[in-house]
XYZ file of C-alpha atoms in Angstrom:
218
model
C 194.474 117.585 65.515
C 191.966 114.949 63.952
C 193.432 111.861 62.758
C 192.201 109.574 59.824
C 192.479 105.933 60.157
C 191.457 104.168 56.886
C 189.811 101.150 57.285
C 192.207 98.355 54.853
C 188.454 96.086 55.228
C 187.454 98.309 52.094
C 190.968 97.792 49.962
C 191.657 95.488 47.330
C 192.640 91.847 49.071
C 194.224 90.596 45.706
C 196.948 93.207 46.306
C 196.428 95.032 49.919
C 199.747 96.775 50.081
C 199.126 98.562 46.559
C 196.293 100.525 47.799
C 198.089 100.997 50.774
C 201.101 102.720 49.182
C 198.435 105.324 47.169
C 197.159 106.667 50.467
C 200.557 107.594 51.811
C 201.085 111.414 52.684
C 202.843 112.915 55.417
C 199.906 113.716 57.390
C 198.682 110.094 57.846
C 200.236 108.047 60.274
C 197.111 105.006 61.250
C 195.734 102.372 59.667
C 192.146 100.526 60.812
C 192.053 96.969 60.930
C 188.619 95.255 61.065
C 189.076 91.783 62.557
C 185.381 89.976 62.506
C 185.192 86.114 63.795
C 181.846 85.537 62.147
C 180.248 85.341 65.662
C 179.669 88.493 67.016
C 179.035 89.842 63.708
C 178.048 88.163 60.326
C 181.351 88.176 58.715
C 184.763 87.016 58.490
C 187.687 89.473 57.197
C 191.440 88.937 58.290
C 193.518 87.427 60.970
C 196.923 87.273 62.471
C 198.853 86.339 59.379
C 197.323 88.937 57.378
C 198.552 91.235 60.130
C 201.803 90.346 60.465
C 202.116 90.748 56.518
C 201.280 93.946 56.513
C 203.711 94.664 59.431
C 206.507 94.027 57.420
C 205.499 96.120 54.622
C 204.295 99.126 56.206
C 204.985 101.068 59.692
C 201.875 102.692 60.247
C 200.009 103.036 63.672
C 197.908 99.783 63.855
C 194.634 100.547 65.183
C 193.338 96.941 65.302
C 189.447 96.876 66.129
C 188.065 93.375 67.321
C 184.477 91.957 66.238
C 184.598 89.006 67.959
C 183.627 87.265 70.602
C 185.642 86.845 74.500
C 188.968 88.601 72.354
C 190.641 88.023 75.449
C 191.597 84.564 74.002
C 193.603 86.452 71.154
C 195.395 89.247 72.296
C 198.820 88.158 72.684
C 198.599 86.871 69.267
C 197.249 90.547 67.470
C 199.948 92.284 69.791
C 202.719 89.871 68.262
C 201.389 90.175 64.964
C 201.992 93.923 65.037
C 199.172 95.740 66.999
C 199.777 99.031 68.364
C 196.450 99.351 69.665
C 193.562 96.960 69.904
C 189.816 97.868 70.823
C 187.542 95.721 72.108
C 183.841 95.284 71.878
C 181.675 96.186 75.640
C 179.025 93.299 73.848
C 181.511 90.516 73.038
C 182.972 90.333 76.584
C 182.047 88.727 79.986
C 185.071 90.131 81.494
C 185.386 93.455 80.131
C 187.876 94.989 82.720
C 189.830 91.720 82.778
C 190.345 92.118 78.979
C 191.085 95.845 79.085
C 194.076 94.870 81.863
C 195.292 91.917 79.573
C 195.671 94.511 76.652
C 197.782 96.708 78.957
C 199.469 94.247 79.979
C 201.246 93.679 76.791
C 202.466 97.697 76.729
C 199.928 98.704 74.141
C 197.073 101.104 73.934
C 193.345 99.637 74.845
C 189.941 100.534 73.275
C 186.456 99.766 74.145
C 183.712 99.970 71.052
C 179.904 100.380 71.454
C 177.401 99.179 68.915
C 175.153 101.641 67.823
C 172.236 100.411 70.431
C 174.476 100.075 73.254
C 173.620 103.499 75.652
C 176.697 105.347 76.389
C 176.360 104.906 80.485
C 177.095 101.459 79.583
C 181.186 101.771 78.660
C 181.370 105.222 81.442
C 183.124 103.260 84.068
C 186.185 101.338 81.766
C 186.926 105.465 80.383
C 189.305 105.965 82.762
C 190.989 102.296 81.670
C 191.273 102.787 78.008
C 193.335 105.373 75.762
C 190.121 105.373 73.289
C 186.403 104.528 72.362
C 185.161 104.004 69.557
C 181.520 105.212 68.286
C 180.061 102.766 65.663
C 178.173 104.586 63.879
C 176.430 101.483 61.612
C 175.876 98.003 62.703
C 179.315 96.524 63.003
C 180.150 93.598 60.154
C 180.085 95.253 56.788
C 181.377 98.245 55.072
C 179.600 100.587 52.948
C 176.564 100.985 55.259
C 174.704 104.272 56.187
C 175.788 106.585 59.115
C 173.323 106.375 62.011
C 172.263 109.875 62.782
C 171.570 109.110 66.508
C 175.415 108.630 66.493
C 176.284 112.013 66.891
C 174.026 112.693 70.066
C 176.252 109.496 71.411
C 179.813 111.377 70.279
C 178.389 114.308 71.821
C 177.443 112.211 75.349
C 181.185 110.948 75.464
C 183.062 114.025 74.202
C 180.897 115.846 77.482
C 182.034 112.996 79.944
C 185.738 112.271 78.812
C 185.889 116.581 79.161
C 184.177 116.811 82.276
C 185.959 114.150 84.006
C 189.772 115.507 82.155
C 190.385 111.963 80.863
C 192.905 111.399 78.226
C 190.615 109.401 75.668
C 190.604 109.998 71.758
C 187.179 109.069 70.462
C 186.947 107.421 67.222
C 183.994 107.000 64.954
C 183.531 104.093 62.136
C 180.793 103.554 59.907
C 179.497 105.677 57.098
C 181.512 108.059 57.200
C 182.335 110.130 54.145
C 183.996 113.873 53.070
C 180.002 114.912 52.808
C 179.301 114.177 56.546
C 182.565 113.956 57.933
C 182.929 117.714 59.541
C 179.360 117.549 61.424
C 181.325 114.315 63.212
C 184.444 116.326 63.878
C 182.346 118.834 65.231
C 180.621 116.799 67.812
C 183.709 115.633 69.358
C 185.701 112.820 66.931
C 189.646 113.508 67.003
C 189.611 110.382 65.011
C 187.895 109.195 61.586
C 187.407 105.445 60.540
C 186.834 105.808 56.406
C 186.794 102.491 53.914
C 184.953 102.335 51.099
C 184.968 106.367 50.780
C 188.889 106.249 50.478
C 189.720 102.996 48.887
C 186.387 102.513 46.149
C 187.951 106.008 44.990
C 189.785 106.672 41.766
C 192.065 108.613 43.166
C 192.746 107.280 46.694
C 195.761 109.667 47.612
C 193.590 112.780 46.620
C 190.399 111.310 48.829
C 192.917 111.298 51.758
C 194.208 114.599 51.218
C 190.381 115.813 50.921
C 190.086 114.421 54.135
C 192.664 116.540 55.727
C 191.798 119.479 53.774
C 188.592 119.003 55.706
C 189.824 118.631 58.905
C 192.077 121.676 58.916
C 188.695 123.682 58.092
């Protein structure tokens, strides 16, 4: 079964927890949090408090993705603030499998990201440490950017690997993705989609959802 994770980077920051409450269905149990230091990427979104915030108003899944640089400084802090699963960047790391173990050590799932020029052969060898990767499939930093086509050879590379070596990794794709595109994704491998701006710039953001599964189930 795919799973969507909307990305809250795209909703309305004035009020966060209205848009929130429109895409609520019974099908959709994550939410995507973008968490950029302004370092490893040219932006700054959201922290801890924001986090914690949202905790207490909501109880999705918490699929907390980190742009910035040597997270191993913050984890405790994104795992107390209500982080059921954070992913990590391969590029922002000197210690990759030391951060990966200091994830796990706090009884939550671990995720390592690529950017799009990073070669899959790169991440191969942390698989077998994490419960996800995740494709970016635009440069990470900003919503509303184009999908990279050469992403789905790269879905394609992992979905081969995680089946041929029966590993128990989801693979998720961010970045440009949208109901028009979304299906040739699921069908190279994704059993989970990243959406912002294509759910939350939406009139109707509970129907844009519900497209989304409609899709899925095709």
């Amino acid at each position: 079964m795919v799973e969507l994770s909307p990305s809250v980077l795209s909703c309305n920051f004035a009020n966060p927890i209205a848009d929130i409450k429109k895409i609520k269905t019974d099908k959709l149990k994550m939410l995507h949090l973008d968490v950029m230091d302004g370092m490893f990427v040219p932006n700054i979104s959201f922290g801890f408090k924001f986090i914690k915030d949202l905790r207490k108003n909501c109880d999705y899944f918490f699929d907390t993705h980190l742009m910035i640089e040597e997270p191993i400084r913050y984890i405790e802090e994104f795992q107390k603030s209500g982080s059921d699963l954070i992913t990590i960047h391969y590029e922002a790391c000197k210690d990759v499998e030391s951060t990966i173990k200091k994830i796990k050590s706090f009884g939550i799932k671990a995720g390592i990201s690529l950017k799009p020029n990073t070669k899959v052969e790169e991440i191969t060898k942390y698989l077998d440490m994490v419960d996800l990767v995740l494709v970016m499939s635009v440069e990470p930093g900003f919503g509303g950017q184009k999908f990279i086509e050469n992403s789905h050879q790269k879905i394609r590379e992992l979905r081969e690997y995680i089946d041929n070596n029966n590993l128990d990794v989801k693979i998720e794709v961010d970045g440009g993705i949208k109901t028009t595109n979304v299906e040739k994704v699921i069908s190279d491998g994704a059993d989970i989609i990243v959406s912002g701006s294509d759910i939350f710039a939406k009139e109707d953001i509970n129907g844009q959802v519900l497209k989304y599964y409609e899709l899925f189930n095709n």
